[in-house]
Short mmCIF file of C-alpha atoms and ligand atoms in Angstrom, two decimals:
data_model
loop_
_atom_site.label_atom_id
_atom_site.label_comp_id
_atom_site.label_asym_id
_atom_site.label_seq_id
_atom_site.Cartn_x
_atom_site.Cartn_y
_atom_site.Cartn_z
CA MET L 1 167.62 -59.03 96.91
CA PRO L 2 166.69 -56.26 94.46
CA THR L 3 169.00 -53.29 94.21
CA ALA L 4 167.89 -49.84 95.27
CA LEU L 5 167.41 -48.90 91.64
CA GLU L 6 165.29 -51.96 90.91
CA THR L 7 163.12 -51.20 93.92
CA LEU L 8 162.84 -47.60 92.85
CA TYR L 9 161.85 -48.62 89.34
CA GLU L 10 159.19 -50.95 90.72
CA LEU L 11 157.98 -48.19 93.06
CA GLN L 12 157.64 -45.87 90.12
CA SER L 13 155.50 -48.32 88.15
CA ILE L 14 153.12 -48.49 91.12
CA ASP L 15 153.18 -44.72 91.53
CA LEU L 16 152.38 -44.27 87.84
CA ARG L 17 149.40 -46.60 88.22
CA PHE L 18 148.32 -44.62 91.30
CA LEU L 19 148.60 -41.39 89.36
CA GLU L 20 146.59 -42.79 86.45
CA LYS L 21 143.85 -43.98 88.81
CA LYS L 22 143.78 -40.71 90.69
CA ARG L 23 143.44 -38.86 87.39
CA GLU L 24 140.62 -41.16 86.36
CA ILE L 25 138.85 -40.48 89.67
CA GLN L 26 139.29 -36.75 89.08
CA ARG L 27 137.85 -37.03 85.59
CA PHE L 28 134.79 -38.91 86.86
CA GLU L 29 134.34 -36.49 89.74
CA ALA L 30 134.65 -33.48 87.45
CA ASP L 31 132.07 -35.06 85.15
CA LEU L 32 129.66 -35.68 88.03
CA ASP L 33 130.20 -32.14 89.23
CA LYS L 34 129.47 -30.77 85.77
CA ARG L 35 126.23 -32.76 85.61
CA LYS L 36 125.20 -31.54 89.03
CA ARG L 37 125.84 -27.94 88.03
CA ALA L 38 123.97 -28.32 84.73
CA LEU L 39 121.02 -29.80 86.58
CA ALA L 40 121.03 -27.00 89.17
CA ALA L 41 121.26 -24.37 86.42
CA CYS L 42 118.34 -25.97 84.58
CA ASN L 43 116.23 -26.07 87.74
CA ALA L 44 117.05 -22.45 88.54
CA ARG L 45 116.10 -21.39 85.02
CA LEU L 46 112.83 -23.30 85.24
CA GLU L 47 112.01 -21.67 88.56
CA GLU L 48 112.80 -18.23 87.19
CA LEU L 49 110.64 -18.80 84.09
CA THR L 50 107.78 -20.19 86.20
CA ASN L 51 107.88 -17.11 88.42
CA THR L 52 107.92 -14.80 85.42
CA ARG L 53 104.97 -16.64 83.92
CA LYS L 54 103.04 -16.37 87.19
CA GLN L 55 103.66 -12.64 87.30
CA LEU L 56 102.65 -12.14 83.67
CA VAL L 57 99.49 -14.21 84.12
CA ALA L 58 98.52 -12.12 87.16
CA GLU L 59 99.08 -8.91 85.22
CA ARG L 60 97.17 -10.31 82.27
CA ALA L 61 94.21 -11.08 84.55
CA LEU L 62 94.23 -7.50 85.84
CA ILE L 63 94.14 -6.12 82.30
CA GLU L 64 91.35 -8.53 81.35
CA ARG L 65 89.32 -7.35 84.31
CA SER L 66 89.98 -3.74 83.42
CA VAL L 67 88.92 -4.33 79.79
CA ASN L 68 85.69 -5.98 80.99
CA ASP L 69 84.96 -3.09 83.33
CA GLN L 70 85.55 -0.60 80.56
CA ARG L 71 83.29 -2.51 78.19
CA GLU L 72 80.54 -2.39 80.77
CA GLN L 73 81.13 1.31 81.19
CA LEU L 74 81.03 1.77 77.42
CA ASN L 75 77.72 -0.08 77.20
CA ALA L 76 76.31 2.09 79.98
CA ARG L 77 77.47 5.22 78.18
CA ARG L 78 75.98 4.06 74.90
CA SER L 79 72.61 3.38 76.46
CA ARG L 80 72.70 6.76 78.19
CA LEU L 81 73.31 8.28 74.78
CA THR L 82 69.90 7.01 73.60
CA ARG L 83 68.25 8.91 76.38
CA VAL L 84 69.87 12.37 75.99
CA ARG L 85 67.59 15.32 75.56
CA THR L 86 69.87 18.21 74.60
CA GLU L 87 72.51 18.79 71.99
CA LYS L 88 75.03 19.49 74.77
CA GLU L 89 74.28 16.18 76.49
CA LEU L 90 74.60 14.41 73.16
CA ARG L 91 78.04 15.89 72.50
CA ALA L 92 79.23 15.08 76.01
CA GLY L 93 77.87 11.54 75.70
CA GLU L 94 79.53 11.02 72.33
CA TRP L 95 82.82 12.28 73.70
CA GLU L 96 82.57 9.79 76.60
CA VAL L 97 81.87 6.90 74.22
CA LYS L 98 84.81 7.87 72.04
CA ALA L 99 87.13 8.13 75.07
CA SER L 100 85.96 4.75 76.37
CA THR L 101 86.47 3.11 73.00
CA GLU L 102 90.01 4.45 72.72
CA GLU L 103 90.84 3.32 76.23
CA ILE L 104 89.54 -0.15 75.49
CA GLU L 105 91.56 -0.35 72.29
CA ALA L 106 94.71 0.62 74.14
CA GLU L 107 94.03 -1.93 76.89
CA GLU L 108 93.29 -4.64 74.35
CA GLU L 109 96.60 -3.98 72.67
CA LYS L 110 98.32 -4.33 76.03
CA LEU L 111 96.39 -7.53 76.59
CA LEU L 112 97.58 -8.96 73.27
CA ASP L 113 101.12 -8.07 74.18
CA PHE L 114 100.82 -9.88 77.51
CA MET L 115 99.24 -12.91 75.87
CA ALA L 116 102.18 -13.10 73.46
CA ARG L 117 104.66 -12.80 76.30
CA VAL L 118 102.95 -15.53 78.31
CA GLU L 119 102.97 -17.75 75.24
CA GLU L 120 106.67 -17.10 74.69
CA ILE L 121 107.49 -17.89 78.32
CA GLU L 122 105.44 -21.08 78.13
CA GLY L 123 107.44 -22.13 75.08
CA GLN L 124 110.66 -21.50 76.99
CA ILE L 125 109.35 -23.45 79.99
CA GLU L 126 108.57 -26.37 77.70
CA THR L 127 112.12 -26.30 76.28
CA VAL L 128 113.76 -26.18 79.71
CA ARG L 129 111.49 -28.96 80.99
CA LYS L 130 112.63 -31.13 78.12
CA GLU L 131 116.29 -30.29 78.78
CA LEU L 132 115.76 -31.17 82.42
CA ALA L 133 114.13 -34.49 81.54
CA ASP L 134 117.01 -35.33 79.19
CA LEU L 135 119.58 -34.44 81.84
CA GLN L 136 117.79 -36.50 84.46
CA GLU L 137 117.53 -39.47 82.16
CA ALA L 138 121.25 -39.32 81.32
CA ASP L 139 122.01 -38.88 85.00
CA HIS L 140 120.04 -41.90 85.95
CA LEU L 141 122.20 -44.03 83.68
CA GLN L 142 125.60 -42.42 84.04
CA VAL L 143 125.82 -41.05 87.56
CA LYS L 144 125.42 -44.52 88.98
CA GLU L 145 128.06 -45.87 86.62
CA ALA L 146 130.52 -43.07 87.41
CA SER L 147 129.96 -43.37 91.17
CA GLU L 148 130.58 -47.10 91.03
CA ARG L 149 133.76 -46.61 89.03
CA ILE L 150 135.02 -44.01 91.51
CA ASP L 151 134.35 -46.38 94.41
CA ALA L 152 136.10 -49.26 92.64
CA LEU L 153 139.16 -47.14 91.85
CA LYS L 154 139.37 -45.89 95.43
CA LYS L 155 139.22 -49.47 96.69
CA GLU L 156 141.97 -50.50 94.28
CA LEU L 157 144.18 -47.65 95.48
CA GLU L 158 143.51 -48.61 99.07
CA ALA L 159 144.41 -52.24 98.38
CA GLU L 160 147.67 -51.35 96.62
CA ARG L 161 148.76 -48.78 99.16
CA GLY L 162 150.32 -51.41 101.45
CA GLU L 163 152.55 -52.72 98.69
CA ARG L 164 153.49 -49.21 97.66
CA ASP L 165 154.41 -48.14 101.19
CA ALA L 166 156.45 -51.31 101.77
CA LEU L 167 158.49 -50.63 98.63
CA ALA L 168 158.91 -46.97 99.49
CA GLY L 169 160.07 -48.01 102.97
CA ALA L 170 162.73 -50.25 101.47
CA VAL L 171 164.32 -47.36 99.60
CA ASP L 172 167.00 -45.31 101.28
CA ASP L 173 165.51 -42.03 102.61
CA ARG L 174 167.87 -39.79 100.68
CA VAL L 175 167.22 -41.62 97.42
CA ARG L 176 163.49 -41.56 98.01
CA ARG L 177 163.52 -37.83 98.64
CA GLN L 178 165.40 -37.40 95.38
CA TYR L 179 162.87 -39.67 93.68
CA ASP L 180 159.90 -37.72 95.11
CA MET L 181 161.44 -34.44 94.05
CA VAL L 182 162.11 -35.52 90.46
CA LEU L 183 158.70 -37.18 90.29
CA SER L 184 156.90 -33.97 91.21
CA ARG L 185 159.08 -31.86 88.89
CA ARG L 186 158.96 -34.20 85.95
CA GLY L 187 155.25 -34.97 85.92
CA GLY L 188 155.31 -38.59 86.97
CA LEU L 189 158.50 -39.97 85.46
CA ALA L 190 161.47 -39.93 87.82
CA VAL L 191 163.27 -43.14 86.95
CA VAL L 192 164.00 -43.79 83.30
CA LEU L 193 165.59 -46.65 81.41
CA VAL L 194 168.80 -46.02 79.53
CA ASN L 195 168.38 -47.20 75.95
CA GLY L 196 171.45 -47.58 73.74
CA GLY L 197 173.39 -45.17 75.94
CA SER L 198 170.67 -42.48 75.85
CA CYS L 199 168.46 -41.22 78.66
CA GLY L 200 164.94 -42.63 78.23
CA GLY L 201 163.48 -39.34 79.44
CA CYS L 202 165.20 -36.69 77.35
CA HIS L 203 167.15 -38.88 74.86
CA MET L 204 170.48 -37.17 75.54
CA THR L 205 173.57 -39.37 75.56
CA VAL L 206 174.59 -40.46 79.02
CA PRO L 207 178.38 -40.34 79.71
CA PRO L 208 179.78 -43.90 79.49
CA GLN L 209 181.46 -43.47 82.86
CA THR L 210 178.09 -42.82 84.51
CA LEU L 211 176.66 -45.92 82.83
CA ASN L 212 179.53 -48.04 84.13
CA GLU L 213 179.07 -46.73 87.65
CA ILE L 214 175.42 -47.62 87.60
CA LEU L 215 176.05 -51.09 86.18
CA GLU L 216 178.92 -51.92 88.49
CA THR L 217 177.76 -50.48 91.79
CA GLY L 218 174.00 -50.00 91.34
CA ALA L 219 174.61 -46.39 92.34
CA VAL L 220 171.86 -43.83 91.98
CA ARG L 221 172.90 -41.40 89.23
CA VAL L 222 170.87 -38.78 87.48
CA CYS L 223 170.84 -37.75 83.84
CA PRO L 224 173.06 -34.66 83.53
CA SER L 225 170.54 -33.13 81.19
CA CYS L 226 167.08 -33.75 82.72
CA GLN L 227 168.03 -34.83 86.26
CA ARG L 228 165.94 -38.01 86.10
CA ILE L 229 167.25 -41.05 87.91
CA LEU L 230 168.84 -43.45 85.42
CA TYR L 231 168.08 -47.12 85.47
CA VAL L 232 170.16 -49.57 83.43
CA LYS L 233 168.94 -53.09 82.96
CA PRO L 234 171.72 -55.66 83.35
CA ALA L 235 172.98 -57.01 80.00
CA SER L 236 171.60 -60.50 80.75
CA GLU L 237 168.03 -59.18 80.60
ZN1 ZN U 1 167.65 -37.16 80.63
#
């Protein structure tokens, strides 16, 4: 029949394994979550760029149409110029041609600017598409692996839970409450081995009287310095 301390020590080794597995699950889940968010961000960026491109292309088409219209108008004005009869008509016609030419130049500049912007956006779209493809390829390989590992770890935890609960049930309620409290305060190490008269948690010397009490009666005693439960292996071990 194991003593309360031995049971507690065994319980702790299971709890530490549980903790390790739970942390591993959290790491995998955080990684999956990060991937999902990166993918969503990439898709959102692609959509935004695609919309911007669509808008720019529509505006570019409008300017192109306007340039064509103005060129036609310019041609009409030029041919009218060949048919003027008075000096006044000539001057007015020349002024119209000059105005048309300036307008076209300004529009063409705008057109060039839009063409450059469309080109820039298309470059960005290409980059994001590549990023997306890379992410999806990595996902294909790693998401499956991570999901399988998470499932396996959860199954392991489920399988070991019976053993853990049986051990926990065998420990006196008061002692277990103390164990749970120290465990949560001390980040997963509530029961420590005494090595050469020192606490295995904080390395402070444990009073010899406390050591004797533990060895003789199997009593639950805590380290006066760090409050962890002290476990002393019998000399025969
Ligand atoms: Zn200690």
